[in-house]
mmCIF file of C-alpha atoms in Angstrom:
data_model
loop_
_atom_site.group_PDB
_atom_site.id
_atom_site.type_symbol
_atom_site.label_atom_id
_atom_site.label_comp_id
_atom_site.label_asym_id
_atom_site.label_seq_id
_atom_site.Cartn_x
_atom_site.Cartn_y
_atom_site.Cartn_z
ATOM 1 C CA MET A 154 -0.326 -0.582 0.528
ATOM 2 C CA ASP A 155 1.469 3.340 -1.098
ATOM 3 C CA GLY A 156 0.326 6.923 0.053
ATOM 4 C CA THR A 157 1.063 9.476 3.085
ATOM 5 C CA VAL A 158 -0.237 8.018 6.202
ATOM 6 C CA MET A 159 -0.638 9.776 8.969
ATOM 7 C CA SER A 160 -2.283 9.423 12.520
ATOM 8 C CA ALA A 161 -5.670 10.832 14.152
ATOM 9 C CA ILE A 162 -7.692 11.265 16.525
ATOM 10 C CA VAL A 163 -11.318 10.640 14.682
ATOM 11 C CA PRO A 164 -14.943 9.784 15.957
ATOM 12 C CA CYS A 165 -15.715 6.792 14.014
ATOM 13 C CA VAL A 166 -18.480 7.468 11.670
ATOM 14 C CA ASP A 167 -19.064 3.905 11.889
ATOM 15 C CA LEU A 168 -22.290 3.726 14.811
ATOM 16 C CA ARG A 169 -21.289 0.259 14.549
ATOM 17 C CA CYS A 170 -18.341 0.987 16.864
ATOM 18 C CA ARG A 171 -18.085 1.531 20.041
ATOM 19 C CA ALA A 172 -15.357 3.577 21.201
ATOM 20 C CA THR A 173 -13.671 6.734 19.352
ATOM 21 C CA CYS A 174 -11.498 5.056 17.570
ATOM 22 C CA GLU A 175 -7.210 5.967 16.755
ATOM 23 C CA ALA A 176 -7.673 5.646 12.978
ATOM 24 C CA ARG A 177 -4.513 5.990 10.209
ATOM 25 C CA LEU A 178 -5.773 8.306 7.290
ATOM 26 C CA VAL A 179 -4.220 7.214 4.372
ATOM 27 C CA TRP A 180 -4.243 8.787 1.143
ATOM 28 C CA LEU A 181 -3.911 6.304 -1.581
ATOM 29 C CA SER A 182 -2.195 7.292 -4.654
ATOM 30 C CA SER A 183 -3.785 4.252 -7.223
ATOM 31 C CA ASP A 184 -7.169 6.952 -6.237
ATOM 32 C CA GLY A 185 -7.384 9.887 -4.766
ATOM 33 C CA LEU A 186 -9.464 8.387 -1.766
ATOM 34 C CA GLN A 187 -9.038 8.688 1.928
ATOM 35 C CA ARG A 188 -9.441 5.884 3.977
ATOM 36 C CA ALA A 189 -9.020 5.653 7.255
ATOM 37 C CA ARG A 190 -8.170 2.001 9.606
ATOM 38 C CA CYS A 191 -11.039 1.305 12.900
ATOM 39 C CA GLY A 192 -8.541 -0.558 15.326
ATOM 40 C CA PRO A 193 -8.989 -4.019 13.477
ATOM 41 C CA ARG A 194 -10.949 -3.344 11.280
ATOM 42 C CA THR A 195 -10.186 -2.804 7.655
ATOM 43 C CA LEU A 196 -9.584 0.003 5.321
ATOM 44 C CA ARG A 197 -13.618 1.622 5.010
ATOM 45 C CA ARG A 198 -14.154 5.046 2.700
ATOM 46 C CA MET A 199 -13.908 7.682 4.958
ATOM 47 C CA SER A 200 -17.290 9.285 4.642
ATOM 48 C CA GLN A 201 -18.874 12.761 5.943
ATOM 49 C CA PRO A 202 -21.606 12.067 8.647
ATOM 50 C CA THR A 203 -25.010 13.336 8.797
ATOM 51 C CA TRP A 204 -26.252 16.023 10.547
ATOM 52 C CA ALA A 205 -28.314 13.320 12.925
ATOM 53 C CA GLN A 206 -25.541 12.112 13.680
ATOM 54 C CA ARG A 207 -24.167 15.361 13.636
ATOM 55 C CA GLU A 208 -26.550 16.391 16.454
ATOM 56 C CA ARG A 209 -26.908 12.764 18.610
ATOM 57 C CA GLN A 210 -22.912 13.628 19.269
ATOM 58 C CA GLU A 211 -23.856 17.348 20.062
ATOM 59 C CA LEU A 212 -26.408 16.339 22.169
ATOM 60 C CA CYS A 213 -24.250 13.818 24.138
ATOM 61 C CA ARG A 214 -21.901 16.323 24.626
ATOM 62 C CA LEU A 215 -23.681 19.460 26.194
ATOM 63 C CA LEU A 216 -26.147 15.851 28.430
ATOM 64 C CA GLU A 217 -22.521 15.768 29.889
ATOM 65 C CA GLU A 218 -22.153 18.694 30.055
ATOM 66 C CA VAL A 219 -25.289 19.689 32.451
ATOM 67 C CA GLY A 220 -25.136 16.403 34.174
ATOM 68 C CA PRO A 221 -28.533 14.049 34.304
ATOM 69 C CA ASP A 222 -31.246 16.575 36.622
ATOM 70 C CA ALA A 223 -31.400 19.634 34.233
ATOM 71 C CA PRO A 224 -34.584 20.976 33.503
ATOM 72 C CA THR A 225 -35.729 20.464 29.729
ATOM 73 C CA LEU A 226 -38.654 22.003 28.109
ATOM 74 C CA CYS A 227 -40.330 18.290 27.793
ATOM 75 C CA GLY A 228 -42.604 18.913 30.883
ATOM 76 C CA ASP A 229 -41.068 17.114 33.778
ATOM 77 C CA TRP A 230 -39.051 15.963 32.588
ATOM 78 C CA THR A 231 -35.489 15.990 33.130
ATOM 79 C CA THR A 232 -31.985 15.027 31.083
ATOM 80 C CA ARG A 233 -32.050 12.165 32.853
ATOM 81 C CA ASP A 234 -35.974 11.313 31.407
ATOM 82 C CA LEU A 235 -35.320 12.392 28.182
ATOM 83 C CA ALA A 236 -31.944 10.812 27.329
ATOM 84 C CA ALA A 237 -33.797 7.252 28.602
ATOM 85 C CA HIS A 238 -37.023 8.354 26.109
ATOM 86 C CA LEU A 239 -33.968 8.271 23.741
ATOM 87 C CA ILE A 240 -32.618 4.747 24.375
ATOM 88 C CA VAL A 241 -36.168 3.163 24.689
ATOM 89 C CA ARG A 242 -37.145 4.439 21.599
ATOM 90 C CA GLU A 243 -34.370 3.214 19.313
ATOM 91 C CA SER A 244 -33.503 0.360 21.128
ATOM 92 C CA ARG A 245 -36.672 -0.984 22.214
ATOM 93 C CA PRO A 246 -40.451 -0.741 19.469
ATOM 94 C CA ASP A 247 -42.303 -2.922 22.003
ATOM 95 C CA ALA A 248 -42.016 -0.656 24.666
ATOM 96 C CA ALA A 249 -41.931 2.878 22.096
ATOM 97 C CA ALA A 250 -44.728 2.851 20.346
ATOM 98 C CA GLY A 251 -46.557 4.027 23.575
ATOM 99 C CA ILE A 252 -45.158 7.136 22.716
ATOM 100 C CA VAL A 253 -47.244 7.806 19.877
ATOM 101 C CA PHE A 254 -50.389 4.403 21.215
ATOM 102 C CA LYS A 255 -51.222 5.234 24.139
ATOM 103 C CA PRO A 256 -52.918 2.514 25.205
ATOM 104 C CA MET A 257 -48.988 0.734 25.292
ATOM 105 C CA ALA A 258 -47.997 4.294 27.114
ATOM 106 C CA GLN A 259 -48.353 2.712 30.781
ATOM 107 C CA TRP A 260 -45.446 0.073 29.473
ATOM 108 C CA THR A 261 -43.696 2.455 27.856
ATOM 109 C CA ASP A 262 -43.332 4.539 30.753
ATOM 110 C CA ARG A 263 -41.884 1.462 32.803
ATOM 111 C CA ILE A 264 -39.460 0.491 30.348
ATOM 112 C CA GLN A 265 -38.672 4.519 30.178
ATOM 113 C CA ASP A 266 -38.152 4.096 34.829
ATOM 114 C CA LYS A 267 -35.432 1.666 34.515
ATOM 115 C CA ALA A 268 -33.633 2.901 31.523
ATOM 116 C CA ALA A 269 -33.026 5.445 33.475
ATOM 117 C CA THR A 270 -32.166 3.565 37.050
ATOM 118 C CA ARG A 271 -28.557 3.067 34.516
ATOM 119 C CA PRO A 272 -25.714 5.522 35.729
ATOM 120 C CA TRP A 273 -25.795 8.510 33.491
ATOM 121 C CA SER A 274 -22.613 8.312 31.749
ATOM 122 C CA GLN A 275 -23.931 4.713 30.592
ATOM 123 C CA MET A 276 -26.723 6.735 29.022
ATOM 124 C CA ILE A 277 -24.556 9.003 27.991
ATOM 125 C CA GLN A 278 -22.572 5.970 25.696
ATOM 126 C CA THR A 279 -25.748 3.960 24.779
ATOM 127 C CA ILE A 280 -26.769 7.516 22.767
ATOM 128 C CA ARG A 281 -23.691 7.973 21.441
ATOM 129 C CA THR A 282 -22.778 4.474 20.128
ATOM 130 C CA GLY A 283 -26.204 4.671 18.384
ATOM 131 C CA PRO A 284 -29.216 2.356 17.832
ATOM 132 C CA PRO A 285 -28.306 -1.346 17.762
ATOM 133 C CA LYS A 286 -27.993 -3.038 14.545
ATOM 134 C CA LEU A 287 -31.476 -5.320 14.080
ATOM 135 C CA SER A 288 -34.116 -0.872 15.414
ATOM 136 C CA VAL A 289 -35.329 0.783 12.203
ATOM 137 C CA PHE A 290 -32.803 3.407 13.051
ATOM 138 C CA SER A 291 -29.325 1.804 12.111
ATOM 139 C CA LEU A 292 -30.366 1.492 8.466
ATOM 140 C CA PRO A 293 -29.636 5.092 7.358
ATOM 141 C CA LYS A 294 -32.584 6.385 5.372
ATOM 142 C CA ALA A 295 -34.590 5.667 8.801
ATOM 143 C CA ASP A 296 -31.577 7.327 10.949
ATOM 144 C CA ALA A 297 -31.984 10.473 8.662
ATOM 145 C CA MET A 298 -35.935 11.099 8.542
ATOM 146 C CA ALA A 299 -36.336 10.607 11.856
ATOM 147 C CA ASN A 300 -33.255 11.456 13.845
ATOM 148 C CA THR A 301 -32.615 14.388 12.203
ATOM 149 C CA THR A 302 -35.504 16.402 13.545
ATOM 150 C CA GLU A 303 -35.588 14.391 17.590
ATOM 151 C CA TYR A 304 -32.445 15.413 18.558
ATOM 152 C CA PHE A 305 -31.835 18.448 16.956
ATOM 153 C CA VAL A 306 -35.189 19.244 18.384
ATOM 154 C CA HIS A 307 -34.051 17.809 22.250
ATOM 155 C CA ILE A 308 -30.389 19.624 22.005
ATOM 156 C CA GLU A 309 -33.256 22.550 21.939
ATOM 157 C CA ASP A 310 -35.307 20.769 24.569
ATOM 158 C CA VAL A 311 -32.193 20.488 27.315
ATOM 159 C CA ARG A 312 -30.600 24.762 25.657
ATOM 160 C CA ARG A 313 -33.904 26.277 25.651
ATOM 161 C CA ALA A 314 -34.539 25.001 28.634
ATOM 162 C CA GLU A 315 -31.459 26.955 30.493
ATOM 163 C CA PRO A 316 -31.324 30.586 31.316
ATOM 164 C CA GLU A 317 -30.023 33.512 28.861
ATOM 165 C CA TRP A 318 -29.913 30.819 25.765
ATOM 166 C CA GLU A 319 -29.581 31.843 21.826
ATOM 167 C CA PRO A 320 -30.062 30.921 19.201
ATOM 168 C CA ARG A 321 -27.452 27.861 17.466
ATOM 169 C CA LYS A 322 -25.392 29.223 14.826
ATOM 170 C CA LEU A 323 -26.461 26.685 12.066
ATOM 171 C CA PRO A 324 -24.732 26.309 9.399
ATOM 172 C CA SER A 325 -26.590 26.614 5.721
ATOM 173 C CA LYS A 326 -26.773 23.450 4.450
ATOM 174 C CA PHE A 327 -28.133 22.304 7.744
ATOM 175 C CA SER A 328 -30.946 25.103 7.804
ATOM 176 C CA ASP A 329 -31.892 24.504 4.547
ATOM 177 C CA SER A 330 -31.954 21.014 5.233
ATOM 178 C CA LEU A 331 -34.142 21.531 8.692
ATOM 179 C CA TRP A 332 -36.811 23.894 6.003
ATOM 180 C CA LYS A 333 -36.796 21.304 3.870
ATOM 181 C CA ILE A 334 -38.461 19.225 6.956
ATOM 182 C CA THR A 335 -40.822 21.618 8.137
ATOM 183 C CA SER A 336 -41.862 21.999 4.508
ATOM 184 C CA SER A 337 -42.579 19.503 3.476
ATOM 185 C CA ARG A 338 -44.273 18.176 6.199
ATOM 186 C CA ALA A 339 -46.150 22.129 7.462
ATOM 187 C CA ARG A 340 -49.800 20.449 6.510
ATOM 188 C CA GLY A 341 -49.003 16.922 8.701
ATOM 189 C CA PHE A 342 -48.187 19.609 11.606
ATOM 190 C CA TYR A 343 -50.648 21.772 11.565
ATOM 191 C CA ARG A 344 -53.890 19.974 10.828
ATOM 192 C CA HIS A 345 -55.323 20.052 14.134
ATOM 193 C CA VAL A 346 -54.970 24.036 13.518
ATOM 194 C CA PRO A 347 -58.307 25.848 13.032
ATOM 195 C CA VAL A 348 -56.966 29.118 10.861
ATOM 196 C CA GLY A 349 -55.070 29.462 8.025
ATOM 197 C CA VAL A 350 -51.252 29.340 8.707
ATOM 198 C CA ILE A 351 -48.179 30.375 6.583
ATOM 199 C CA LEU A 352 -44.398 29.757 7.130
ATOM 200 C CA GLU A 353 -41.927 32.100 5.514
ATOM 201 C CA ARG A 354 -38.317 31.390 6.521
ATOM 202 C CA THR A 355 -36.198 34.220 6.962
ATOM 203 C CA ASP A 356 -32.818 33.051 6.286
ATOM 204 C CA GLY A 357 -33.460 32.061 3.429
ATOM 205 C CA ALA A 358 -30.798 32.879 0.145
ATOM 206 C CA ALA A 359 -30.959 35.545 -0.863
ATOM 207 C CA ASP A 360 -31.388 34.696 -4.239
ATOM 208 C CA SER A 361 -33.652 32.217 -3.977
ATOM 209 C CA PRO A 362 -37.224 32.471 -5.372
ATOM 210 C CA THR A 363 -39.638 33.736 -2.771
ATOM 211 C CA GLU A 364 -41.835 30.480 -2.999
ATOM 212 C CA ALA A 365 -39.194 28.691 -1.920
ATOM 213 C CA ASN A 366 -38.606 30.601 1.793
ATOM 214 C CA SER A 367 -42.806 29.642 1.743
ATOM 215 C CA ALA A 368 -44.641 26.547 2.908
ATOM 216 C CA LYS A 369 -48.520 27.456 3.570
ATOM 217 C CA ALA A 370 -48.793 25.230 6.250
ATOM 218 C CA ALA A 371 -53.564 25.082 6.799
ATOM 219 C CA SER A 372 -55.597 26.330 4.449
ATOM 220 C CA GLY A 373 -58.859 28.487 6.042
ATOM 221 C CA SER A 374 -59.642 32.293 6.949
ATOM 222 C CA PRO A 375 -58.189 34.484 8.598
ATOM 223 C CA THR A 376 -54.613 33.311 7.849
ATOM 224 C CA VAL A 377 -51.116 33.691 10.381
ATOM 225 C CA THR A 378 -48.334 33.949 8.460
ATOM 226 C CA VAL A 379 -44.944 32.963 10.637
ATOM 227 C CA SER A 380 -41.933 34.089 10.521
ATOM 228 C CA GLY A 381 -38.297 33.639 10.980
ATOM 229 C CA PRO A 382 -35.297 30.715 10.686
ATOM 230 C CA ALA A 383 -35.758 27.215 9.275
ATOM 231 C CA GLN A 384 -34.543 26.623 12.712
ATOM 232 C CA GLU A 385 -37.098 28.573 14.476
ATOM 233 C CA LEU A 386 -39.755 27.224 12.060
ATOM 234 C CA LEU A 387 -39.073 23.668 13.275
ATOM 235 C CA LEU A 388 -39.581 24.206 16.610
ATOM 236 C CA PHE A 389 -42.584 26.230 16.450
ATOM 237 C CA SER A 390 -44.263 23.449 14.470
ATOM 238 C CA PHE A 391 -43.020 20.660 16.799
ATOM 239 C CA GLY A 392 -45.126 22.880 19.938
ATOM 240 C CA ARG A 393 -42.088 24.865 21.361
ATOM 241 C CA LYS A 394 -44.150 27.898 20.661
ATOM 242 C CA ASP A 395 -42.869 29.775 23.825
ATOM 243 C CA TYR A 396 -39.457 29.158 22.754
ATOM 244 C CA ALA A 397 -39.458 29.507 19.384
ATOM 245 C CA VAL A 398 -37.702 33.272 18.160
ATOM 246 C CA VAL A 399 -40.895 34.450 15.397
ATOM 247 C CA ASP A 400 -42.707 36.840 14.826
ATOM 248 C CA ILE A 401 -46.756 35.930 14.238
ATOM 249 C CA ALA A 402 -49.234 38.410 11.808
ATOM 250 C CA GLY A 403 -52.636 38.698 12.322
ATOM 251 C CA ASP A 404 -55.875 38.916 14.275
ATOM 252 C CA ARG A 405 -55.249 38.911 17.788
ATOM 253 C CA LYS A 406 -58.003 36.468 18.222
ATOM 254 C CA SER A 407 -56.105 33.903 15.168
ATOM 255 C CA ILE A 408 -52.865 33.636 17.027
ATOM 256 C CA ASP A 409 -55.056 32.962 19.932
ATOM 257 C CA ALA A 410 -56.563 30.181 18.029
ATOM 258 C CA LEU A 411 -53.508 29.121 16.598
ATOM 259 C CA MET A 412 -51.059 28.931 19.861
ATOM 260 C CA ALA A 413 -53.693 27.396 21.399
ATOM 261 C CA ALA A 414 -53.937 24.290 18.405
ATOM 262 C CA LYS A 415 -52.312 21.206 19.612
ATOM 263 C CA MET A 416 -49.295 20.189 17.193
ATOM 264 C CA SER A 417 -49.560 17.140 15.597
ATOM 265 C CA VAL A 418 -45.551 15.560 15.051
#
């Protein structure tokens, strides 16, 4: 094997690998591709982590920082409760069903309470290393579709429960991804809202057409317009209305109806 070789400590992008690995970064003269050896594993192409994977690691870093007893925006849940929820959601499909299927909620609560008794460092490591192989969330597409928003929103649930928080400065491509999710799922989010709703993104590319930064979330009259950066519109749509930095335009009665309506996630 020829090429220039250097060593570095890098987070492994393979969620099946349960450690931060010493990787040998190798540039092969035959094809110019960057490859890495992860411990005893064979050489494989290095790939960029997805937004879901990045947010997973950021949430773990944040949980380590604030500890297990910090408040969240998830009702009376502490960060320990939130971590237990994430573990159960990805590793216990029988119990995770209770998150959306209320008749099974007691079973879910029982399994989640048990998960919450584990040592804090162990809980964080379980989240950090990703879902088990047999979990649906181990599939790359399922991870990207379901966990990008899951981990982004829960990061903000922890951050914004603390005093003097400020919105994160996100990469523009990540903001684009969050807006794509919000705009494509807007009708579902707002299906129980009794008034018309228009979402307007304020941090889109300057040269993008107006319609690319606008989404009709609910039909009806009168109409309320909610405007703000992509991440704030996503948080608002996920029910974090009181903590999303948005502007809301419309008559008072219609705005009150929107704020009182249950969001569908």
